[in-house]
Short mmCIF file of C-alpha atoms in Angstrom, two decimals:
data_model
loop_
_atom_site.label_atom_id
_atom_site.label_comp_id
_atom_site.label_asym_id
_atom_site.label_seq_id
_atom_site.Cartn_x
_atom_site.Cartn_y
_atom_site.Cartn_z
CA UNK A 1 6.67 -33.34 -2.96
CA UNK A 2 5.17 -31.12 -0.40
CA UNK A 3 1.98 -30.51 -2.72
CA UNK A 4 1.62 -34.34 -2.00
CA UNK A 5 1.93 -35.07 1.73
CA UNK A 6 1.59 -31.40 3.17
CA UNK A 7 -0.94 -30.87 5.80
CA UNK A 8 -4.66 -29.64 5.51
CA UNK A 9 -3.35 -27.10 6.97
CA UNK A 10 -0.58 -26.19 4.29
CA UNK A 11 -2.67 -26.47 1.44
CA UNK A 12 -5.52 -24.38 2.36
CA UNK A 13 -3.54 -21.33 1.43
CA UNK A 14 0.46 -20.02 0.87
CA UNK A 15 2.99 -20.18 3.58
CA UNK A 16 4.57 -17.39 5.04
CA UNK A 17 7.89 -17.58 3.01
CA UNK A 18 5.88 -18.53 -0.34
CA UNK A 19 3.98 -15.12 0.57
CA UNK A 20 6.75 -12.78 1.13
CA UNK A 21 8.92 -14.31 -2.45
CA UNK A 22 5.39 -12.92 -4.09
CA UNK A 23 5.49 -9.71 -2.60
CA UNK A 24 9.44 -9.32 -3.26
CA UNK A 25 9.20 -10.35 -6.49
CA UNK A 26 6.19 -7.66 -7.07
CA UNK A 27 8.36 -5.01 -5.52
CA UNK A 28 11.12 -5.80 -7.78
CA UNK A 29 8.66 -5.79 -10.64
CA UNK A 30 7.38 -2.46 -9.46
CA UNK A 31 11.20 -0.98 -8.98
CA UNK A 32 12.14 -2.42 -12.44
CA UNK A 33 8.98 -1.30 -14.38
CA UNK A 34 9.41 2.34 -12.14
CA UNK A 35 12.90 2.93 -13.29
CA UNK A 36 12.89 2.37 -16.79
CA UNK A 37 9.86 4.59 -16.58
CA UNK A 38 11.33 7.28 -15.03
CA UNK A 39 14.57 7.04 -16.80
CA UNK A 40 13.07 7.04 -20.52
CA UNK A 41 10.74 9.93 -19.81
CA UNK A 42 13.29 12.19 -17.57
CA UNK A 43 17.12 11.33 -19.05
CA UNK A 44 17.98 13.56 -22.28
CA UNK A 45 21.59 12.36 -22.31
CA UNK A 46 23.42 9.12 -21.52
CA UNK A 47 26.98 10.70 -22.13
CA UNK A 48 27.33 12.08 -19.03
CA UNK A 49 28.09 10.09 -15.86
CA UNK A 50 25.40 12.47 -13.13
CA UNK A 51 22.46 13.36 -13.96
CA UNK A 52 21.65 16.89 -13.79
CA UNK A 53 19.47 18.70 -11.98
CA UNK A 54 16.22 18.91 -14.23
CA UNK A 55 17.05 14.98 -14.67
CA UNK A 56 16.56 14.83 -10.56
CA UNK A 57 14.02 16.68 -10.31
CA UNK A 58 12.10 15.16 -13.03
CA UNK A 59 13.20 11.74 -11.58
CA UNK A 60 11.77 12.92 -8.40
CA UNK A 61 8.37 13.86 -9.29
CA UNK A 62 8.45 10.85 -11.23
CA UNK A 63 9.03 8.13 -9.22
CA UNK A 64 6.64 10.47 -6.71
CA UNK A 65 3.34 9.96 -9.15
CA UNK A 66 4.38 6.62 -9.77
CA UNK A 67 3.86 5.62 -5.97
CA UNK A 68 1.31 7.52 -5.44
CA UNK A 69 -0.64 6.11 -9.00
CA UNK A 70 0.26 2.62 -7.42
CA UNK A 71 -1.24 3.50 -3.80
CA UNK A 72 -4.22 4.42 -5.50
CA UNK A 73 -4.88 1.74 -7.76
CA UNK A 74 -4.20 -0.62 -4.65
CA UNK A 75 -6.56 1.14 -2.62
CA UNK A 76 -9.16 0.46 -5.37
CA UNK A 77 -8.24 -3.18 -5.92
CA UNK A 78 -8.65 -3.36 -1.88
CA UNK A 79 -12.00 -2.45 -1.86
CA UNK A 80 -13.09 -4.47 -5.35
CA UNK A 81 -11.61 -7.62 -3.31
CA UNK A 82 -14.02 -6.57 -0.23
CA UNK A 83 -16.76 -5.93 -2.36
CA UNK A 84 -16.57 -9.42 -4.30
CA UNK A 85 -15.67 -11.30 -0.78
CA UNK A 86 -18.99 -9.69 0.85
CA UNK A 87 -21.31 -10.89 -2.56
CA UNK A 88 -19.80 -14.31 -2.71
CA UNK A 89 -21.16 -14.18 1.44
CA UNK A 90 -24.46 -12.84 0.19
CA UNK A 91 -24.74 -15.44 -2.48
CA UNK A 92 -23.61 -18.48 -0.27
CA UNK A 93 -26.49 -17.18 2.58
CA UNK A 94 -28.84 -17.17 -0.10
CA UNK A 95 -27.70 -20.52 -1.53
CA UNK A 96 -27.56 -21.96 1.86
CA UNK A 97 -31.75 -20.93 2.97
CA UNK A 98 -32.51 -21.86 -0.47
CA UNK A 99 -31.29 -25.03 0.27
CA UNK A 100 -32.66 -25.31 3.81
CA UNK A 101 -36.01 -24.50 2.93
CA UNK A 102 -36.78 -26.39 0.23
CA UNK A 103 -35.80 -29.88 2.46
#
């Protein structure tokens, strides 16, 4: 019902509480998707209740390269979004003296 009667205001992008579900729900993603990384490519065993301590450390650089691989390919999505935000400007400058010289 709110898609019906919200504001202008509302509409013309998600609210604060809409926004931070998404980024919970991509950090629970991330956490899932980490550990069952981690855990598949570091723990031998699954009889024992600790893991030991090439299991840690392996865990540890792990979950270390995933975060950092994640960083990185955020960074790169960052700057893809800047670049495609600052042609769409471009294009709409271009569109909009096209269009105001040809009247």
């Amino acid at each position: 019902m709110s898609g019906w009667f919200a504001s202008p205001q509302q509409q013309s992008g998600p609210s604060q509480l809409e926004t931070a579900k998404i980024e919970m729900e991509m950090m629970t993603d991330l956490f899932n998707k980490m550990s069952a990384t981690c855990h598949k490519k570091c723990v031998a065993k699954h009889n024992e209740g600790d893991l030991n301590i090439g299991e840690m450390s392996c865990i540890d650089r792990c979950v270390g390269k995933y975060m950092l691989a994640h960083s990185k390919v955020g960074e790169v999505l960052k700057k893809v979004e800047e670049q495609m935000k600052q042609q769409q400007e471009a294009q709409a400058a271009i569109a909009a003296q096209l269009s105001g010289g040809s009247s």
